[in-house]
Amino acid sequence: GRLRIVSPAPVLMGRSNALATSVYRVLMVICGAAAALLLSEVFVRLFVPVRAVGPIFSEYHPVYGQTLKKSFSARRVTSEFSVRFSTNARGFRGSELTEYGVRPILCIGDSFTMGYGVSDGEEFPALLRGLLAEKVGAASFPVVNAGVGAIGNGIWVKFLQREAGGLNPRLVVLQLCENDIRDNRREGLFSLSTQGILIENPPPPPPSERRIQRMLDAVPGLSYSYLISLVKQAWYRHVTLARSRPDADSPRPTIELSLQIWDEIIRICDEHDWPLLVMLVEFKDPQLGRARRLFEERGIPVLEAPSKGARPELYYRIDGHWNREGHRLIARQVSERIKVDFPGILDEARLETGR
């Protein structure tokens, strides 16, 4: 009948050992996962081709669908190039607009105008700025590059209506690519009524990959992971493209919607007395003929960029965009067309600069 007092030390020690074992196991799992990710990253860098490494340049916009990120700078690495890409506070590639004391030339278009594949200052709007400055004998000539990659042309109707008035451009250079015909239908910023009237639509809500993009951007350096870039590449191929790919039973996109969008761009420029120069990239007949006919009937000068088939040395072989030499040639061609078709623009600039 003696009272036996049991010390709590063994019980506490047992619990402490169990907790330490659990913590050890969790740490081992975390270290193992980290090692696996590190080895996977090394393996992908050495043996797996990844098309593009680096942050995404664009972000969702409730009116335009998407725009370039503002005050943004990043490096993009591919198998064919490694470039620096930067934007100003307005989300345009190039210098801040406060540097412009006179009316600028406004360049609008897709990734060809934006300058995907070349570093800052090597895109044709930046080169055009230097060429025109030489022609008028000034230190600089204002050229705004508002180009955005992976878009159609509906954004430019909205942009010209909402923002271009603040720039009051002396000339608008509109670059079009034949894939805009498909993109105009895909993004749905505009549609045609049964009577063929252009109808403005709000952009669809941001897709799930935009939310994932924000999470990746929140972790410094994560966007430069080759493993993450490979996952994004697979997602784009199997999810994003599948979502935008038309059904087998759906009709092939026609040029009618694009013609109406382009006609609306012409109307807006005419209304504000903004001269317009159109550049066609990779157009083929019959779309080429119909596009040229629309603009020529409206008295709009048209510049056809050399195709990849005719001048492959101007394009990246795999990526398909203009390389540095391509942008140099396009800048020279646009400069010459301005001199021939819009001589008054250069005369005005000379007067404004006192030359």
Short mmCIF file of C-alpha atoms in Angstrom, two decimals:
data_model
loop_
_atom_site.label_atom_id
_atom_site.label_comp_id
_atom_site.label_asym_id
_atom_site.label_seq_id
_atom_site.Cartn_x
_atom_site.Cartn_y
_atom_site.Cartn_z
CA GLY A 1 0.00 0.00 0.00
CA ARG A 2 2.84 2.39 -0.48
CA LEU A 3 2.18 5.44 -2.68
CA ARG A 4 4.40 5.26 -5.74
CA ILE A 5 5.45 8.54 -7.27
CA VAL A 6 6.37 8.31 -10.95
CA SER A 7 8.71 10.98 -12.28
CA PRO A 8 7.33 12.86 -15.38
CA ALA A 9 10.81 13.09 -16.86
CA PRO A 10 10.63 9.86 -18.93
CA VAL A 11 7.22 10.85 -20.29
CA LEU A 12 8.40 14.30 -21.25
CA MET A 13 11.58 12.88 -22.70
CA GLY A 14 9.58 10.45 -24.81
CA ARG A 15 7.38 13.23 -26.13
CA SER A 16 10.43 15.38 -26.84
CA ASN A 17 12.07 12.53 -28.78
CA ALA A 18 8.89 11.98 -30.80
CA LEU A 19 8.68 15.69 -31.62
CA ALA A 20 12.35 15.79 -32.62
CA THR A 21 11.83 12.75 -34.83
CA SER A 22 8.84 14.39 -36.53
CA VAL A 23 10.76 17.62 -37.07
CA TYR A 24 13.69 15.65 -38.45
CA ARG A 25 11.45 13.81 -40.89
CA VAL A 26 9.85 17.06 -42.07
CA LEU A 27 13.26 18.65 -42.56
CA MET A 28 14.44 15.60 -44.49
CA VAL A 29 11.40 15.81 -46.77
CA ILE A 30 12.00 19.53 -47.35
CA CYS A 31 15.71 18.99 -48.02
CA GLY A 32 14.94 16.08 -50.33
CA ALA A 33 12.38 18.15 -52.27
CA ALA A 34 14.83 21.06 -52.51
CA ALA A 35 17.58 18.76 -53.75
CA ALA A 36 15.22 17.20 -56.30
CA LEU A 37 14.20 20.65 -57.56
CA LEU A 38 17.83 21.75 -57.73
CA LEU A 39 18.84 18.65 -59.68
CA SER A 40 15.83 19.09 -61.97
CA GLU A 41 16.83 22.73 -62.59
CA VAL A 42 20.38 21.66 -63.48
CA PHE A 43 19.11 18.87 -65.73
CA VAL A 44 16.73 21.18 -67.61
CA ARG A 45 19.44 23.81 -68.08
CA LEU A 46 21.85 21.22 -69.50
CA PHE A 47 19.64 18.92 -71.56
CA VAL A 48 16.11 20.27 -72.16
CA PRO A 49 15.44 23.00 -74.76
CA VAL A 50 13.37 25.81 -73.24
CA ARG A 51 12.02 28.37 -75.66
CA ALA A 52 12.09 31.42 -73.36
CA VAL A 53 13.34 32.14 -69.84
CA GLY A 54 12.38 35.26 -67.91
CA PRO A 55 9.35 37.16 -66.60
CA ILE A 56 6.28 37.74 -68.74
CA PHE A 57 6.26 41.30 -70.11
CA SER A 58 2.51 41.91 -70.06
CA GLU A 59 -0.31 42.07 -67.52
CA TYR A 60 -4.11 42.00 -67.62
CA HIS A 61 -5.92 45.27 -68.38
CA PRO A 62 -9.69 45.71 -67.83
CA VAL A 63 -10.15 47.75 -71.02
CA TYR A 64 -7.41 46.68 -73.44
CA GLY A 65 -7.21 43.03 -72.40
CA GLN A 66 -3.48 43.31 -71.78
CA THR A 67 -0.73 45.91 -71.71
CA LEU A 68 2.98 45.90 -70.98
CA LYS A 69 3.96 46.19 -67.33
CA LYS A 70 4.81 49.74 -66.29
CA SER A 71 8.34 50.76 -65.17
CA PHE A 72 9.47 47.22 -65.87
CA SER A 73 12.89 45.83 -66.70
CA ALA A 74 13.88 42.21 -67.22
CA ARG A 75 16.12 39.91 -69.24
CA ARG A 76 14.71 37.39 -71.71
CA VAL A 77 16.88 34.40 -72.66
CA THR A 78 16.23 32.01 -75.53
CA SER A 79 18.34 29.66 -77.62
CA GLU A 80 18.75 32.46 -80.20
CA PHE A 81 19.13 35.64 -78.13
CA SER A 82 19.52 37.17 -74.69
CA VAL A 83 18.05 40.67 -74.45
CA ARG A 84 17.21 43.40 -71.96
CA PHE A 85 13.58 44.60 -72.12
CA SER A 86 12.42 47.75 -70.30
CA THR A 87 9.35 49.98 -70.23
CA ASN A 88 8.65 53.49 -68.94
CA ALA A 89 6.04 54.68 -66.46
CA ARG A 90 3.32 54.57 -69.15
CA GLY A 91 4.12 50.98 -70.09
CA PHE A 92 5.75 51.96 -73.41
CA ARG A 93 9.12 50.64 -74.44
CA GLY A 94 11.55 53.54 -74.55
CA SER A 95 12.32 56.72 -72.65
CA GLU A 96 9.88 58.60 -70.45
CA LEU A 97 7.36 60.78 -72.27
CA THR A 98 8.37 63.82 -70.22
CA GLU A 99 11.43 64.01 -72.45
CA TYR A 100 9.29 64.89 -75.45
CA GLY A 101 8.83 68.59 -75.97
CA VAL A 102 7.10 68.32 -79.37
CA ARG A 103 4.44 66.08 -80.94
CA PRO A 104 5.77 62.54 -81.34
CA ILE A 105 5.43 59.89 -84.00
CA LEU A 106 3.34 57.08 -82.51
CA CYS A 107 4.20 53.47 -83.42
CA ILE A 108 1.52 50.89 -82.64
CA GLY A 109 1.54 47.19 -83.42
CA ASP A 110 2.33 43.77 -82.00
CA SER A 111 5.58 42.09 -80.92
CA PHE A 112 7.35 43.19 -84.12
CA THR A 113 6.86 46.84 -83.14
CA MET A 114 7.40 46.13 -79.44
CA GLY A 115 10.78 44.72 -80.43
CA TYR A 116 10.68 41.17 -79.13
CA GLY A 117 14.09 39.63 -79.69
CA VAL A 118 16.25 42.79 -79.48
CA SER A 119 17.56 44.76 -76.52
CA ASP A 120 16.46 48.24 -75.48
CA GLY A 121 17.35 50.81 -78.13
CA GLU A 122 17.59 48.23 -80.93
CA GLU A 123 13.86 48.11 -81.79
CA PHE A 124 12.91 49.97 -84.97
CA PRO A 125 11.00 52.85 -83.26
CA ALA A 126 14.12 53.66 -81.22
CA LEU A 127 16.31 53.49 -84.34
CA LEU A 128 13.76 55.59 -86.23
CA ARG A 129 14.14 58.27 -83.57
CA GLY A 130 17.84 58.59 -84.37
CA LEU A 131 17.39 58.53 -88.15
CA LEU A 132 14.76 61.27 -88.08
CA ALA A 133 16.86 63.39 -85.73
CA GLU A 134 19.64 63.27 -88.32
CA LYS A 135 17.24 64.31 -91.09
CA VAL A 136 16.01 67.39 -89.23
CA GLY A 137 19.37 68.22 -87.67
CA ALA A 138 18.16 67.88 -84.08
CA ALA A 139 19.59 66.20 -81.02
CA SER A 140 16.56 63.89 -80.80
CA PHE A 141 13.20 63.23 -82.44
CA PRO A 142 10.23 62.03 -80.35
CA VAL A 143 9.01 58.54 -81.31
CA VAL A 144 6.69 56.62 -78.96
CA ASN A 145 6.72 52.83 -79.12
CA ALA A 146 3.34 51.64 -77.80
CA GLY A 147 3.65 48.15 -79.31
CA VAL A 148 2.36 45.17 -77.29
CA GLY A 149 3.09 41.53 -78.08
CA ALA A 150 0.53 38.72 -78.56
CA ILE A 151 -2.44 40.96 -79.38
CA GLY A 152 -4.77 41.73 -82.25
CA ASN A 153 -5.75 45.21 -83.46
CA GLY A 154 -8.83 45.94 -81.34
CA ILE A 155 -6.62 47.37 -78.61
CA TRP A 156 -5.55 50.17 -80.97
CA VAL A 157 -9.12 51.32 -81.56
CA LYS A 158 -9.57 51.62 -77.80
CA PHE A 159 -6.11 53.16 -77.29
CA LEU A 160 -6.55 55.78 -80.01
CA GLN A 161 -9.93 56.72 -78.54
CA ARG A 162 -8.75 56.92 -74.94
CA GLU A 163 -5.04 57.79 -74.74
CA ALA A 164 -3.60 58.92 -78.05
CA GLY A 165 -5.22 62.35 -77.73
CA GLY A 166 -2.83 63.14 -74.89
CA LEU A 167 0.08 62.42 -77.22
CA ASN A 168 -1.46 64.21 -80.23
CA PRO A 169 0.89 62.37 -82.62
CA ARG A 170 2.12 64.05 -85.79
CA LEU A 171 2.06 60.59 -87.45
CA VAL A 172 0.72 57.14 -86.53
CA VAL A 173 2.68 54.12 -87.80
CA LEU A 174 0.35 51.10 -87.68
CA GLN A 175 2.08 47.73 -88.01
CA LEU A 176 -0.14 44.77 -88.90
CA CYS A 177 0.67 41.07 -89.12
CA GLU A 178 -1.37 38.46 -90.97
CA ASN A 179 -1.99 36.53 -87.74
CA ASP A 180 -3.95 39.57 -86.51
CA ILE A 181 -6.89 38.19 -88.50
CA ARG A 182 -7.00 35.19 -86.17
CA ASP A 183 -6.11 37.20 -83.06
CA ASN A 184 -8.90 39.74 -83.63
CA ARG A 185 -11.43 36.95 -83.48
CA ARG A 186 -9.73 35.16 -80.57
CA GLU A 187 -9.44 38.09 -78.16
CA GLY A 188 -12.99 39.30 -78.84
CA LEU A 189 -12.48 43.00 -78.12
CA PHE A 190 -14.70 43.68 -81.14
CA SER A 191 -17.23 41.68 -83.08
CA LEU A 192 -19.56 42.21 -86.03
CA SER A 193 -23.33 42.43 -85.80
CA THR A 194 -25.52 40.56 -88.26
CA GLN A 195 -25.59 43.80 -90.26
CA GLY A 196 -21.77 43.94 -90.34
CA ILE A 197 -21.53 46.82 -87.82
CA LEU A 198 -18.49 46.88 -85.52
CA ILE A 199 -19.43 46.25 -81.87
CA GLU A 200 -17.06 47.00 -78.97
CA ASN A 201 -16.90 44.32 -76.27
CA PRO A 202 -15.29 44.28 -72.83
CA PRO A 203 -12.28 41.97 -72.57
CA PRO A 204 -12.87 38.54 -71.03
CA PRO A 205 -11.83 38.08 -67.38
CA PRO A 206 -8.17 37.25 -66.75
CA PRO A 207 -7.35 33.57 -67.31
CA SER A 208 -5.96 31.37 -64.54
CA GLU A 209 -2.38 31.74 -65.81
CA ARG A 210 -2.49 35.46 -64.98
CA ARG A 211 -3.01 34.61 -61.29
CA ILE A 212 -0.12 32.16 -61.44
CA GLN A 213 1.97 34.86 -63.12
CA ARG A 214 1.38 37.27 -60.22
CA MET A 215 2.51 34.63 -57.73
CA LEU A 216 5.68 33.92 -59.72
CA ASP A 217 6.45 37.63 -60.04
CA ALA A 218 6.14 38.01 -56.26
CA VAL A 219 9.14 35.71 -55.67
CA PRO A 220 12.39 37.44 -56.79
CA GLY A 221 14.33 35.43 -59.34
CA LEU A 222 11.76 32.63 -59.69
CA SER A 223 10.82 33.71 -63.22
CA TYR A 224 14.40 33.02 -64.33
CA SER A 225 14.17 29.35 -63.36
CA TYR A 226 14.54 27.09 -66.40
CA LEU A 227 12.35 24.48 -64.71
CA ILE A 228 9.55 27.00 -64.12
CA SER A 229 9.94 28.26 -67.69
CA LEU A 230 9.62 24.69 -68.98
CA VAL A 231 6.37 24.26 -67.02
CA LYS A 232 5.07 27.56 -68.43
CA GLN A 233 6.03 26.41 -71.93
CA ALA A 234 4.13 23.13 -71.50
CA TRP A 235 1.13 24.98 -70.06
CA TYR A 236 1.09 27.36 -73.02
CA ARG A 237 1.26 24.55 -75.56
CA HIS A 238 -1.34 22.25 -74.01
CA VAL A 239 -3.72 24.63 -72.24
CA THR A 240 -3.52 28.18 -73.61
CA LEU A 241 -3.23 27.16 -77.27
CA ALA A 242 -5.92 24.51 -76.88
CA ARG A 243 -8.23 27.13 -75.37
CA SER A 244 -7.69 29.55 -78.26
CA ARG A 245 -7.72 26.89 -81.00
CA PRO A 246 -11.04 26.92 -82.91
CA ASP A 247 -13.21 23.83 -82.96
CA ALA A 248 -13.01 21.59 -85.98
CA ASP A 249 -16.56 22.57 -86.95
CA SER A 250 -16.03 26.33 -86.56
CA PRO A 251 -15.49 28.35 -89.74
CA ARG A 252 -12.03 29.60 -90.64
CA PRO A 253 -11.57 33.22 -89.49
CA THR A 254 -12.27 35.64 -92.30
CA ILE A 255 -10.76 39.05 -92.82
CA GLU A 256 -14.10 40.89 -92.52
CA LEU A 257 -13.78 41.69 -88.79
CA SER A 258 -10.20 42.89 -89.26
CA LEU A 259 -11.18 45.11 -92.19
CA GLN A 260 -13.80 46.81 -90.03
CA ILE A 261 -11.32 47.29 -87.18
CA TRP A 262 -8.74 48.77 -89.56
CA ASP A 263 -11.39 51.03 -91.08
CA GLU A 264 -12.28 52.28 -87.59
CA ILE A 265 -8.60 53.06 -86.93
CA ILE A 266 -8.53 55.08 -90.16
CA ARG A 267 -11.70 56.93 -89.11
CA ILE A 268 -10.28 57.88 -85.69
CA CYS A 269 -7.00 59.11 -87.20
CA ASP A 270 -8.90 61.15 -89.80
CA GLU A 271 -11.11 62.65 -87.11
CA HIS A 272 -8.08 63.90 -85.17
CA ASP A 273 -6.03 64.83 -88.23
CA TRP A 274 -3.35 62.23 -87.47
CA PRO A 275 -1.64 61.06 -90.67
CA LEU A 276 -1.36 57.27 -90.92
CA LEU A 277 1.33 55.00 -92.36
CA VAL A 278 0.57 51.25 -92.47
CA MET A 279 3.20 48.49 -92.39
CA LEU A 280 2.19 44.95 -93.41
CA VAL A 281 4.23 42.03 -92.02
CA GLU A 282 4.05 38.47 -93.42
CA PHE A 283 0.81 39.07 -95.36
CA LYS A 284 0.01 36.78 -98.27
CA ASP A 285 -2.74 36.79 -100.85
CA PRO A 286 -5.68 36.92 -100.75
CA GLN A 287 -5.46 38.75 -97.38
CA LEU A 288 -2.62 40.93 -98.70
CA GLY A 289 -4.68 42.12 -101.66
CA ARG A 290 -7.73 42.96 -99.54
CA ALA A 291 -5.68 44.78 -96.93
CA ARG A 292 -3.80 46.83 -99.51
CA ARG A 293 -7.02 47.69 -101.30
CA LEU A 294 -8.65 49.01 -98.11
CA PHE A 295 -5.77 51.33 -97.25
CA GLU A 296 -5.00 52.47 -100.78
CA GLU A 297 -8.66 53.34 -101.38
CA ARG A 298 -8.45 55.56 -98.27
CA GLY A 299 -5.25 57.17 -99.51
CA ILE A 300 -3.11 55.55 -96.78
CA PRO A 301 0.52 54.76 -97.73
CA VAL A 302 1.39 51.08 -97.27
CA LEU A 303 4.83 49.63 -96.57
CA GLU A 304 5.32 45.88 -97.02
CA ALA A 305 8.08 44.54 -94.79
CA PRO A 306 10.33 41.93 -96.46
CA SER A 307 9.01 38.46 -95.69
CA LYS A 308 11.01 35.78 -93.93
CA GLY A 309 10.93 33.70 -97.09
CA ALA A 310 12.43 36.51 -99.17
CA ARG A 311 14.91 37.84 -96.57
CA PRO A 312 15.58 35.09 -93.99
CA GLU A 313 18.70 36.88 -92.71
CA LEU A 314 16.43 39.55 -91.18
CA TYR A 315 14.59 37.06 -88.96
CA TYR A 316 15.45 34.65 -86.18
CA ARG A 317 15.26 31.17 -87.65
CA ILE A 318 13.29 29.56 -84.81
CA ASP A 319 11.57 32.46 -83.08
CA GLY A 320 10.49 34.16 -86.31
CA HIS A 321 10.79 37.81 -85.20
CA TRP A 322 13.11 40.41 -86.69
CA ASN A 323 16.69 40.31 -85.44
CA ARG A 324 18.86 43.43 -85.03
CA GLU A 325 19.51 43.67 -88.76
CA GLY A 326 15.80 43.33 -89.45
CA HIS A 327 14.97 46.24 -87.15
CA ARG A 328 17.72 48.36 -88.74
CA LEU A 329 16.27 47.77 -92.20
CA ILE A 330 12.69 48.49 -91.11
CA ALA A 331 13.77 51.72 -89.40
CA ARG A 332 15.47 52.85 -92.62
CA GLN A 333 12.43 51.93 -94.72
CA VAL A 334 10.00 53.76 -92.43
CA SER A 335 12.30 56.79 -92.36
CA GLU A 336 12.38 56.91 -96.17
CA ARG A 337 8.61 56.53 -96.45
CA ILE A 338 8.14 59.43 -94.05
CA LYS A 339 10.51 61.53 -96.14
CA VAL A 340 8.63 60.68 -99.37
CA ASP A 341 5.00 60.47 -98.19
CA PHE A 342 5.00 62.95 -95.30
CA PRO A 343 7.63 65.61 -96.05
CA GLY A 344 5.64 68.19 -94.11
CA ILE A 345 6.31 66.32 -90.88
CA LEU A 346 10.04 66.81 -91.20
CA ASP A 347 9.58 70.47 -92.21
CA GLU A 348 7.46 71.08 -89.10
CA ALA A 349 10.08 69.42 -86.91
CA ARG A 350 12.83 71.61 -88.38
CA LEU A 351 10.83 74.73 -87.58
CA GLU A 352 10.13 73.56 -84.04
CA THR A 353 13.81 72.87 -83.40
CA GLY A 354 14.93 76.09 -85.09
CA ARG A 355 16.96 74.30 -87.75
#
